[in-house]
Coordinates of C-alpha atoms in Angstrom, one line a residue:
Chain A
X1 CA 17.1 37.7 20.6
X2 CA 13.4 37.5 20.9
X3 CA 11.2 35.2 22.9
X4 CA 10.4 32.1 20.9
X5 CA 8.5 30.3 23.7
X6 CA 6.8 32.4 26.4
X7 CA 4.9 30.5 29.1
X8 CA 3.0 32.7 31.5
X9 CA 1.2 31.6 34.6
X10 CA 0.6 28.1 33.3
X11 CA -1.6 26.0 35.5
X12 CA -2.4 22.4 34.6
X13 CA -4.7 20.1 36.7
X14 CA -5.9 16.6 36.2
X15 CA -9.2 15.6 37.6
X16 CA -9.7 16.5 41.3
X17 CA -6.1 16.0 42.2
X18 CA -4.0 19.1 43.2
X19 CA -2.6 20.9 40.1
X20 CA 0.5 19.4 38.5
X21 CA 1.6 22.9 37.4
X22 CA 0.8 26.0 39.5
X23 CA 1.7 29.1 37.7
X24 CA 4.7 28.3 35.6
X25 CA 6.6 31.1 34.0
X26 CA 9.3 30.3 31.4
X27 CA 10.9 32.0 28.5
X28 CA 13.0 30.4 25.8
X29 CA 14.7 32.7 23.4
X30 CA 15.3 31.9 19.7
X31 CA 18.3 29.5 19.5
X32 CA 18.6 29.3 23.3
X33 CA 19.1 26.1 25.2
X34 CA 17.4 26.0 28.5
X35 CA 17.8 23.2 30.9
X36 CA 14.8 22.3 33.0
X37 CA 15.8 20.4 36.1
X38 CA 13.9 19.2 39.1
X39 CA 12.8 15.9 40.8
X40 CA 10.3 13.4 39.4
X41 CA 6.8 14.8 39.7
X42 CA 7.9 18.4 39.7
X43 CA 6.1 19.1 36.5
X44 CA 8.9 19.1 33.9
X45 CA 7.3 16.6 31.5
X46 CA 3.8 18.1 32.0
X47 CA 5.3 21.5 31.0
X48 CA 6.7 20.0 27.8
X49 CA 3.5 18.1 26.9
X50 CA 1.5 21.3 27.5
X51 CA 3.7 23.1 24.9
X52 CA 3.1 20.2 22.5
X53 CA -0.6 20.1 23.2
X54 CA -0.3 16.4 24.0
X55 CA -1.7 16.4 27.5
X56 CA -4.4 13.8 28.1
X57 CA -8.0 14.9 27.7
X58 CA -8.5 15.0 31.4
X59 CA -6.1 17.9 31.8
X60 CA -7.4 21.4 32.5
X61 CA -5.0 24.1 31.2
X62 CA -5.0 27.7 32.2
X63 CA -2.6 30.5 31.5
X64 CA -0.7 31.2 28.3
X65 CA 1.8 29.5 26.1
X66 CA 3.0 31.6 23.2
X67 CA 5.2 30.0 20.5
X68 CA 6.6 32.3 17.8
X69 CA 4.0 34.9 18.9
X70 CA 1.1 32.4 18.6
X71 CA -1.1 31.5 21.5
X72 CA -1.3 27.7 21.9
X73 CA -3.6 27.4 24.9
X74 CA -7.1 26.9 23.5
X75 CA -5.8 26.3 19.9
X76 CA -7.8 23.7 18.0
X77 CA -6.0 20.3 17.8
X78 CA -6.1 20.4 14.0
X79 CA -4.1 23.7 14.1
X80 CA -1.8 22.4 16.7
X81 CA -1.1 19.2 14.7
X82 CA 0.2 21.4 11.9
X83 CA 2.8 23.0 14.2
X84 CA 3.8 19.7 15.8
X85 CA 6.8 18.1 14.2
X86 CA 7.3 21.3 12.2
X87 CA 7.7 24.4 14.3
X88 CA 8.1 22.4 17.6
X89 CA 9.1 18.8 18.1
X90 CA 9.8 16.5 20.9
X91 CA 12.3 13.8 21.8
X92 CA 10.9 11.4 24.4
X93 CA 12.5 9.5 27.3
X94 CA 11.9 5.9 26.3
X95 CA 13.7 5.0 23.2
X96 CA 12.6 1.3 23.5
X97 CA 8.9 2.1 23.1
X98 CA 8.7 5.5 21.4
X99 CA 9.1 4.1 17.9
X100 CA 6.4 2.1 16.1
X101 CA 7.5 -1.6 16.3
X102 CA 5.7 -2.5 13.1
X103 CA 7.3 0.1 10.8
X104 CA 10.9 0.5 9.5
X105 CA 12.9 3.2 11.1
X106 CA 13.5 5.1 7.8
X107 CA 9.8 5.2 7.0
X108 CA 9.0 6.7 10.4
X109 CA 11.4 9.5 9.9
X110 CA 10.2 9.9 6.3
X111 CA 6.6 10.3 7.6
X112 CA 7.5 13.3 9.7
X113 CA 9.1 14.9 6.6
X114 CA 6.3 14.1 4.1
X115 CA 3.6 15.1 6.5
X116 CA 4.8 18.7 6.6
X117 CA 6.7 18.9 3.3
X118 CA 4.4 16.9 1.1
X119 CA 7.4 15.5 -0.7
X120 CA 7.4 12.4 -2.9
X121 CA 8.9 9.2 -1.6
X122 CA 12.2 9.6 -3.5
X123 CA 12.9 13.1 -2.2
X124 CA 11.8 12.1 1.3
X125 CA 14.2 9.1 1.2
X126 CA 17.1 11.4 0.3
X127 CA 16.2 13.8 3.1
X128 CA 15.9 10.9 5.6
X129 CA 19.3 9.4 4.6
X130 CA 20.9 12.8 5.0
X131 CA 19.3 13.3 8.4
X132 CA 20.3 9.8 9.5
X133 CA 23.9 10.6 8.5
X134 CA 23.7 13.8 10.4
X135 CA 22.8 12.0 13.6
X136 CA 25.9 9.9 13.2
X137 CA 24.9 6.8 11.2
X138 CA 27.6 5.8 8.7
X139 CA 25.3 3.2 7.3
X140 CA 22.2 5.2 6.9
X141 CA 20.5 3.1 4.2
X142 CA 20.8 -0.1 6.1
X143 CA 19.6 1.7 9.3
X144 CA 16.6 3.1 7.5
X145 CA 15.5 -0.4 6.5
X146 CA 15.7 -1.8 10.0
X147 CA 12.8 -2.3 12.3
X148 CA 13.1 -0.7 15.8
X149 CA 13.6 -4.1 17.5
X150 CA 16.7 -4.6 15.4
X151 CA 18.3 -1.4 16.8
X152 CA 20.0 -0.6 20.2
X153 CA 18.6 2.0 22.6
X154 CA 21.2 4.5 21.5
X155 CA 20.5 3.9 17.8
X156 CA 16.8 4.3 18.4
X157 CA 17.3 7.5 20.3
X158 CA 19.3 8.9 17.4
X159 CA 16.4 7.9 15.0
X160 CA 14.1 9.7 17.4
X161 CA 16.4 12.7 17.1
X162 CA 16.3 12.5 13.3
X163 CA 12.5 12.4 13.4
X164 CA 12.4 15.5 15.6
X165 CA 14.8 17.5 13.6
X166 CA 14.1 16.6 10.0
X167 CA 11.8 19.6 9.5
X168 CA 14.2 22.0 11.1
X169 CA 12.0 23.0 14.0
X170 CA 12.7 26.2 15.9
X171 CA 12.1 24.6 19.2
X172 CA 13.0 21.0 20.3
X173 CA 11.7 19.7 23.6
X174 CA 13.9 17.0 25.0
X175 CA 12.4 15.0 27.8
X176 CA 15.3 13.2 29.5
X177 CA 16.5 11.8 26.2
X178 CA 19.5 10.0 27.7
X179 CA 18.1 8.8 31.0
X180 CA 17.3 5.4 29.8
X181 CA 20.6 4.8 28.1
X182 CA 24.0 3.5 29.3
X183 CA 26.5 6.1 30.3
X184 CA 28.8 5.5 27.3
X185 CA 25.9 5.6 24.9
X186 CA 24.6 8.8 26.6
X187 CA 27.7 10.6 25.6
X188 CA 27.3 9.8 21.9
X189 CA 23.6 10.7 21.9
X190 CA 24.3 14.0 23.7
X191 CA 27.1 14.9 21.3
X192 CA 24.9 14.1 18.3
X193 CA 22.1 16.2 19.8
X194 CA 24.5 19.0 20.4
X195 CA 25.7 19.0 16.8
X196 CA 22.3 18.8 15.1
X197 CA 20.8 21.5 17.4
X198 CA 23.7 23.7 16.4
X199 CA 23.5 22.9 12.7
X200 CA 19.7 23.7 12.7
X201 CA 20.1 26.7 15.0
X202 CA 17.1 25.3 17.0
X203 CA 16.2 26.4 20.5
X204 CA 15.9 23.6 23.0
X205 CA 14.1 22.9 26.3
X206 CA 16.2 20.2 27.8
X207 CA 14.5 18.3 30.7
X208 CA 16.7 16.3 33.0
X209 CA 17.5 15.6 36.6
X210 CA 21.2 15.1 35.7
X211 CA 23.0 18.4 36.4
X212 CA 26.1 17.2 34.6
X213 CA 24.2 16.6 31.4
X214 CA 22.4 19.9 31.6
X215 CA 25.6 21.9 32.3
X216 CA 27.2 20.2 29.3
X217 CA 24.4 21.1 26.9
X218 CA 22.6 24.2 28.1
X219 CA 23.6 27.8 28.6
X220 CA 20.7 28.5 30.9
X221 CA 18.8 26.6 33.6
X222 CA 15.4 26.7 35.2
X223 CA 14.7 24.7 38.4
X224 CA 11.2 23.3 39.0
X225 CA 9.8 22.2 42.3
X226 CA 6.3 21.0 43.0
X227 CA 4.8 22.5 39.8
X228 CA 6.5 25.9 39.8
X229 CA 9.8 27.4 38.6
X230 CA 11.7 28.3 41.7
X231 CA 14.9 29.6 40.2
X232 CA 16.4 30.5 36.8
X233 CA 19.5 32.0 35.4
X234 CA 22.6 31.1 33.4
X235 CA 23.9 27.6 34.1
X236 CA 27.1 28.9 35.6
X237 CA 25.3 31.2 38.0
X238 CA 22.7 28.7 39.1
X239 CA 25.2 25.9 39.7
X240 CA 27.9 28.1 41.3
X241 CA 25.7 30.3 43.5
X242 CA 22.2 28.7 43.8
X243 CA 19.8 31.2 45.2
X244 CA 17.0 28.7 46.2
X245 CA 17.7 26.2 49.0
X246 CA 16.3 23.4 46.9
X247 CA 18.7 24.2 44.1
X248 CA 21.6 24.3 46.6
X249 CA 20.6 20.8 47.7
X250 CA 20.5 19.5 44.1
X251 CA 23.9 21.0 43.4
X252 CA 25.4 19.6 46.6
X253 CA 24.1 16.0 45.9
X254 CA 25.6 16.1 42.4
X255 CA 29.1 17.0 43.7
X256 CA 30.1 13.6 45.0
X257 CA 33.7 14.4 44.3
X258 CA 33.5 16.8 47.3
X259 CA 32.3 14.1 49.7
X260 CA 35.0 13.0 52.2
X261 CA 35.2 9.2 52.0
X262 CA 33.4 7.6 54.9
X263 CA 31.2 10.5 55.6
X264 CA 27.4 10.6 55.0
X265 CA 26.3 11.5 51.5
X266 CA 24.5 14.8 51.2
X267 CA 20.8 14.9 50.5
X268 CA 18.5 17.6 49.2
X269 CA 16.7 17.5 52.6
X270 CA 19.8 18.7 54.3
X271 CA 19.4 22.0 52.5
X272 CA 15.6 22.3 52.3
X273 CA 15.2 21.0 55.8
X274 CA 11.8 19.7 56.8
X275 CA 10.3 23.0 55.7
X276 CA 8.8 21.6 52.5
X277 CA 5.2 22.3 53.0
X278 CA 3.4 19.4 51.2
X279 CA 3.8 15.8 52.3
X280 CA 4.4 12.8 50.1
X281 CA 2.2 12.4 47.1
Chain B
X1 CA 9.2 -18.0 9.5
X2 CA 8.7 -21.2 7.5
X3 CA 9.2 -23.1 10.7
X4 CA 6.4 -21.1 12.4
X5 CA 4.1 -21.8 9.4
X6 CA 5.0 -25.5 9.4
X7 CA 4.4 -25.9 13.2
X8 CA 1.0 -24.1 12.8
X9 CA -0.1 -26.4 10.0
X10 CA 0.9 -29.4 12.1
X11 CA -1.3 -28.1 14.9
X12 CA -4.1 -27.6 12.4
X13 CA -3.8 -31.2 11.2
X14 CA -3.8 -32.5 14.7
X15 CA -6.8 -30.4 15.5
X16 CA -8.7 -32.0 12.6
X17 CA -7.9 -35.5 13.8
X18 CA -9.0 -34.7 17.4
X19 CA -12.2 -33.0 16.1
X20 CA -13.1 -36.0 13.9
X21 CA -12.7 -38.4 16.9
X22 CA -14.9 -36.2 19.1
X23 CA -17.5 -35.7 16.4
X24 CA -17.6 -39.5 15.7
X25 CA -17.9 -40.3 19.4
X26 CA -20.7 -37.8 20.1
X27 CA -22.8 -39.0 17.1
X28 CA -22.3 -42.6 18.3
X29 CA -23.4 -41.7 21.8
X30 CA -26.6 -40.1 20.7
X31 CA -29.7 -42.2 21.6
X32 CA -31.9 -43.7 18.9
X33 CA -31.3 -46.5 16.3
X34 CA -31.5 -45.4 12.8
X35 CA -32.4 -48.8 11.5
X36 CA -35.4 -49.0 13.7
X37 CA -36.4 -45.5 12.7
X38 CA -36.2 -46.4 9.0
X39 CA -38.1 -49.7 9.3
X40 CA -40.8 -48.5 11.6
X41 CA -42.2 -50.1 14.8
X42 CA -43.5 -53.2 13.1
X43 CA -40.0 -54.5 12.0
X44 CA -38.7 -57.7 13.4
X45 CA -35.3 -57.9 15.2
X46 CA -33.9 -59.8 12.2
X47 CA -34.9 -57.1 9.8
X48 CA -33.4 -54.4 12.0
X49 CA -30.1 -56.4 12.3
X50 CA -30.0 -56.9 8.6
X51 CA -30.5 -53.2 8.0
X52 CA -27.8 -52.4 10.5
X53 CA -25.4 -54.7 8.7
X54 CA -26.4 -53.0 5.4
X55 CA -25.5 -49.6 6.8
X56 CA -22.2 -51.0 8.3
X57 CA -23.4 -50.3 11.9
X58 CA -22.6 -53.8 13.1
X59 CA -18.9 -53.4 12.5
X60 CA -16.6 -52.5 15.4
X61 CA -16.4 -48.7 16.1
X62 CA -12.7 -48.2 15.2
X63 CA -13.5 -49.8 11.9
X64 CA -16.5 -47.6 11.3
X65 CA -14.4 -44.5 12.3
X66 CA -11.6 -45.4 9.9
X67 CA -14.0 -46.0 7.1
X68 CA -15.6 -42.6 7.7
X69 CA -12.3 -40.7 7.9
X70 CA -10.8 -42.6 5.0
X71 CA -13.8 -41.7 2.9
X72 CA -13.6 -38.0 3.8
X73 CA -9.9 -37.9 2.9
X74 CA -11.0 -39.1 -0.6
X75 CA -13.8 -36.6 -0.7
X76 CA -16.5 -39.2 0.1
X77 CA -18.6 -38.3 3.0
X78 CA -20.8 -41.4 2.9
X79 CA -24.5 -41.9 2.0
X80 CA -27.4 -40.4 3.8
X81 CA -29.1 -43.1 5.9
X82 CA -32.4 -41.6 5.1
X83 CA -32.4 -40.8 1.4
X84 CA -29.4 -43.0 0.3
X85 CA -28.0 -40.0 -1.5
X86 CA -24.3 -39.2 -1.3
X87 CA -23.7 -36.7 1.6
X88 CA -21.5 -34.8 -0.7
X89 CA -24.3 -34.1 -3.1
X90 CA -26.5 -33.0 -0.2
X91 CA -23.9 -30.6 1.2
X92 CA -22.4 -29.3 -2.0
X93 CA -25.0 -26.9 -3.2
X94 CA -25.6 -25.6 0.3
X95 CA -22.0 -24.8 1.2
X96 CA -22.1 -21.7 -1.0
X97 CA -25.2 -20.3 0.8
X98 CA -23.6 -20.6 4.3
X99 CA -20.2 -19.4 3.1
X100 CA -21.7 -16.3 1.6
X101 CA -23.9 -15.6 4.6
X102 CA -21.1 -16.2 7.2
X103 CA -18.4 -14.5 5.1
X104 CA -20.4 -11.4 4.2
X105 CA -21.8 -11.2 7.7
X106 CA -18.3 -11.2 9.2
X107 CA -17.1 -8.7 6.7
X108 CA -20.0 -6.4 7.5
X109 CA -19.4 -6.8 11.2
X110 CA -15.7 -5.8 10.7
X111 CA -16.6 -2.9 8.4
X112 CA -19.0 -1.6 11.1
X113 CA -16.9 -2.4 14.1
X114 CA -13.5 -0.9 13.0
X115 CA -14.6 2.7 12.6
X116 CA -17.1 2.6 15.5
X117 CA -14.6 0.9 17.8
X118 CA -12.0 3.6 16.9
X119 CA -14.6 6.3 17.6
X120 CA -15.5 4.7 20.9
X121 CA -11.8 4.6 21.9
X122 CA -10.8 8.1 20.7
X123 CA -13.9 9.8 22.1
X124 CA -14.2 7.6 25.2
X125 CA -14.7 10.6 27.5
X126 CA -17.1 12.4 25.2
X127 CA -20.7 11.6 24.1
X128 CA -19.9 9.9 20.8
X129 CA -17.8 7.4 22.7
X130 CA -20.4 6.8 25.4
X131 CA -23.2 6.5 22.7
X132 CA -21.2 4.0 20.7
X133 CA -20.4 1.8 23.7
X134 CA -24.0 2.0 24.9
X135 CA -25.3 1.0 21.4
X136 CA -22.8 -1.9 21.3
X137 CA -24.1 -3.1 24.7
X138 CA -27.7 -3.0 23.5
X139 CA -26.7 -4.7 20.2
X140 CA -25.0 -7.5 22.1
X141 CA -28.1 -8.3 24.0
X142 CA -30.2 -8.6 20.8
X143 CA -30.3 -12.2 19.5
X144 CA -29.6 -12.4 15.7
X145 CA -32.9 -14.1 15.0
X146 CA -34.9 -11.4 16.7
X147 CA -33.0 -8.7 14.7
X148 CA -33.8 -10.8 11.6
X149 CA -37.5 -10.9 12.3
X150 CA -37.5 -7.2 13.1
X151 CA -35.8 -6.4 9.8
X152 CA -38.2 -8.6 7.9
X153 CA -41.2 -6.8 9.5
X154 CA -39.8 -3.4 8.5
X155 CA -38.1 -3.9 5.2
X156 CA -39.9 -6.9 3.7
X157 CA -43.4 -6.6 5.0
X158 CA -43.7 -2.9 5.8
X159 CA -41.6 -1.2 3.1
X160 CA -41.6 -4.1 0.7
X161 CA -38.1 -3.2 -0.4
X162 CA -36.6 -6.6 0.0
X163 CA -37.7 -10.3 -0.1
X164 CA -38.6 -11.8 3.3
X165 CA -37.0 -15.1 2.6
X166 CA -35.7 -17.6 0.0
X167 CA -32.5 -17.8 -2.0
X168 CA -31.4 -17.4 -5.6
X169 CA -28.0 -18.7 -6.6
X170 CA -25.4 -16.1 -7.6
X171 CA -24.9 -17.6 -11.0
X172 CA -28.6 -17.6 -12.0
X173 CA -29.3 -14.0 -11.1
X174 CA -26.8 -11.8 -9.2
X175 CA -29.2 -9.1 -8.5
X176 CA -31.8 -11.4 -7.0
X177 CA -29.0 -13.2 -5.1
X178 CA -27.9 -9.9 -3.5
X179 CA -31.4 -8.8 -2.6
X180 CA -32.2 -12.1 -0.9
X181 CA -29.0 -11.9 1.1
X182 CA -29.2 -8.3 2.3
X183 CA -31.5 -8.9 5.3
X184 CA -29.9 -12.2 6.5
X185 CA -26.4 -10.7 6.2
X186 CA -27.4 -7.5 8.0
X187 CA -29.1 -9.3 10.8
X188 CA -26.1 -11.6 11.3
X189 CA -23.5 -8.8 10.8
X190 CA -25.1 -6.2 13.1
X191 CA -25.2 -8.4 16.1
X192 CA -21.6 -9.6 15.5
X193 CA -20.5 -6.0 15.0
X194 CA -21.8 -5.1 18.4
X195 CA -19.7 -7.8 20.0
X196 CA -16.7 -6.8 17.9
X197 CA -16.9 -3.1 18.7
X198 CA -15.9 -3.8 22.3
X199 CA -12.8 -5.7 21.3
X200 CA -11.8 -3.1 18.7
X201 CA -12.3 -0.4 21.3
X202 CA -10.1 -2.1 23.9
X203 CA -7.5 -3.0 21.3
X204 CA -7.3 0.6 20.2
X205 CA -7.4 2.0 23.7
X206 CA -4.3 -0.1 24.4
X207 CA -2.6 1.5 21.3
X208 CA -3.6 5.0 22.4
X209 CA -1.7 4.5 25.6
X210 CA 1.5 3.4 23.8
X211 CA 4.5 5.6 23.7
X212 CA 4.8 5.3 19.9
X213 CA 1.3 6.6 19.5
X214 CA 2.4 9.7 21.3
X215 CA 5.4 9.9 19.1
X216 CA 3.1 9.7 16.0
X217 CA 1.1 12.6 17.4
X218 CA 4.2 14.5 18.1
X219 CA 5.3 14.6 14.5
X220 CA 2.0 16.1 13.6
X221 CA -0.6 13.3 12.9
X222 CA -4.1 14.0 14.1
X223 CA -5.5 11.3 16.4
X224 CA -7.5 9.6 13.6
X225 CA -4.7 9.6 11.2
X226 CA -2.2 8.4 13.8
X227 CA -4.6 5.6 14.6
X228 CA -4.9 4.6 10.9
X229 CA -1.1 4.8 10.3
X230 CA 0.2 3.4 13.5
X231 CA -2.7 2.1 15.5
X232 CA -4.3 -0.4 13.1
X233 CA -1.3 -2.5 12.5
X234 CA -0.3 -2.6 16.1
X235 CA -3.8 -3.6 17.1
X236 CA -4.1 -6.0 14.2
X237 CA -2.7 -9.0 16.0
X238 CA -5.4 -9.0 18.7
X239 CA -8.0 -7.9 16.1
X240 CA -7.4 -10.8 13.7
X241 CA -7.4 -13.2 16.7
X242 CA -10.8 -12.0 17.8
X243 CA -12.2 -12.0 14.3
X244 CA -10.9 -15.6 13.8
X245 CA -12.5 -16.7 17.0
X246 CA -15.7 -15.0 16.1
X247 CA -16.0 -17.1 13.0
X248 CA -17.3 -19.9 15.2
X249 CA -20.1 -17.8 16.6
X250 CA -20.9 -16.4 13.2
X251 CA -21.4 -20.0 11.9
X252 CA -23.7 -20.8 14.8
X253 CA -25.5 -17.5 14.1
X254 CA -25.8 -18.4 10.4
X255 CA -27.6 -21.7 11.3
X256 CA -30.2 -19.8 13.1
X257 CA -30.4 -17.0 10.5
X258 CA -30.9 -19.6 7.7
X259 CA -33.9 -20.9 9.6
X260 CA -35.4 -17.4 10.0
X261 CA -34.9 -16.5 6.3
X262 CA -35.6 -20.1 4.9
X263 CA -32.1 -20.2 3.2
X264 CA -31.1 -23.6 1.8
X265 CA -27.7 -23.6 3.7
X266 CA -25.8 -26.1 5.7
X267 CA -27.5 -24.9 8.9
X268 CA -31.0 -25.8 7.8
X269 CA -29.8 -29.2 6.5
X270 CA -28.0 -29.8 9.8
X271 CA -31.1 -29.1 11.8
X272 CA -33.3 -31.4 9.7
X273 CA -30.7 -34.1 9.8
X274 CA -30.4 -33.9 13.6
X275 CA -34.1 -34.1 13.9
X276 CA -34.4 -37.1 11.6
X277 CA -31.4 -38.9 13.2
X278 CA -29.5 -38.9 9.9
X279 CA -26.1 -38.9 11.7
X280 CA -23.9 -39.5 8.6
X281 CA -25.1 -36.1 7.3
X282 CA -24.7 -34.5 10.7
X283 CA -21.2 -35.7 11.0
X284 CA -20.2 -34.5 7.5
X285 CA -21.6 -31.0 8.1
X286 CA -20.1 -30.6 11.6
X287 CA -16.8 -31.8 10.3
X288 CA -16.9 -29.2 7.5
X289 CA -17.8 -26.4 9.9
X290 CA -14.9 -27.5 12.2
X291 CA -12.6 -27.6 9.2
X292 CA -13.5 -24.0 8.4
X293 CA -13.0 -22.7 11.9
X294 CA -9.7 -24.5 12.3
X295 CA -8.5 -23.4 8.9
X296 CA -9.3 -19.7 9.6
X297 CA -7.6 -19.9 13.0
X298 CA -4.5 -21.4 11.5
X299 CA -4.4 -18.6 8.9
X300 CA -4.9 -16.1 11.7
X301 CA -1.8 -17.5 13.5
X302 CA 0.3 -17.5 10.4
X303 CA -0.8 -13.9 9.7
X304 CA 0.9 -12.7 12.9
X305 CA 4.2 -13.2 11.3
X306 CA 3.3 -10.9 8.5
X307 CA 1.7 -8.3 10.8
X308 CA 4.4 -8.0 13.4
X309 CA 8.1 -8.0 12.3
X310 CA 9.3 -8.9 15.8
X311 CA 7.8 -12.4 15.3
X312 CA 9.9 -13.0 12.1
X313 CA 12.7 -14.4 14.2
X314 CA 15.8 -15.3 12.2
X315 CA 14.3 -14.5 8.9
X316 CA 14.9 -10.8 8.6
X317 CA 17.9 -10.0 10.7

């Protein structure tokens, strides 16, 4: 395997605030699924948006992001737009607002296809219906003609998945794609995601704070804390024998089955102590 | 959907009735007796009373109101007190002038404000954005009549490219018609565009912050194309609202501009009628302007249903 995505010493700062990322190093191999875990504000989403080149104008980016051997930091937006949705795509957290409310679902998926493949409407429609079937819709034609407000959260997230995968990208960034969904719907969306990633052989950077979801979907895990990667390894290794105190805390808080009824629930702070240098932000 | 349209048309009709009452009441409350004005200072009280009776001014107000409204429903706006000519014949040939001026002015304003508003939103932290916003601020501070005078000085007097004033009907000579309208339309449109740019900018800024705009960028649209494909329609509800509301200020602007460029439109007739106390004509014109504004705003409301599928309750599920 070769490195598909190679992030080296990535620092991102907004305005005069302390940097959101401070020297992130990450590697995603071709076809690999890497889970990126960490608390809110640890820099997971900023990392993904930096790869997509979709950080707000106010962001100052230093370091290197290489995708398929190509340096993305400093790339002109026109060039980057050509890679977006084609070589690399992203599934966002909020299914309720991530789709254009004024456009039928099928057309939004078709747009992603035609933008990069330049196909005529008929061929695009075929590809869209095939992709919608692949993400588990038995009634793809009817779904394609629905507006987002006529779909449930789980359906929308599967439409999002179809948009992200229709051009067979080599890397898919998933930013907590199931966090906003009901637990029962989560399972369906995860299964679909698992299947289509497999079918396309795409690599995936899967952002979540849910260790169970990550261990289900990812072979490897990286842990972020306060804008840096503090630990990485195979999922089994990280979860069974966490090396960093923060990771140990995360793992402990997720194993509620080990808590003796009546006793106090574990917290991350039990493991990290009060040693964490920076105060509340 | 049909119900939405029906309700909106009902509101429109109600608006017309209320407006007619208000317009009638205001013209009644204005000081001055037209009969005395017509007859001059030397007229006796009997003569004045006879003239008032002839004009129907001695009848009770509700009766006068109903006669006026009833006439308008049949297309009869009454007779000018001053000239005795039917108001409809006075207004008729002038409606076109004002309609062209206001319509083209609003169109020009939108044509300028949409791209510049988008530029101001997309480049808000860079110099093109600052420059556009600053120019819009300056433009807003410029009164339309002053812009008109300035344009006349430069393009009519200085460069002699265009006529300084007057009007030629479209049917008699399209080229002359156009050349006479360029300066008035530009002076009206530029100032309106400056106002509109700010609204377009903020409507687009809102869209730029939406999650679905980020999604559009994530599938590979450049910012401009994402805005054209996904931003315009999402901003359209607030944009058509503002443009509809702006029609009122465009009509007011047109009255002033007609004065500057000596155009034979409704505005100039309205001004002379107000000055000469010919209130029947004033009422007719104001009613017509109110009708235009109410009609456009009713159409704007109905257009929401076509712009945003979420408002098509029950029709499309």
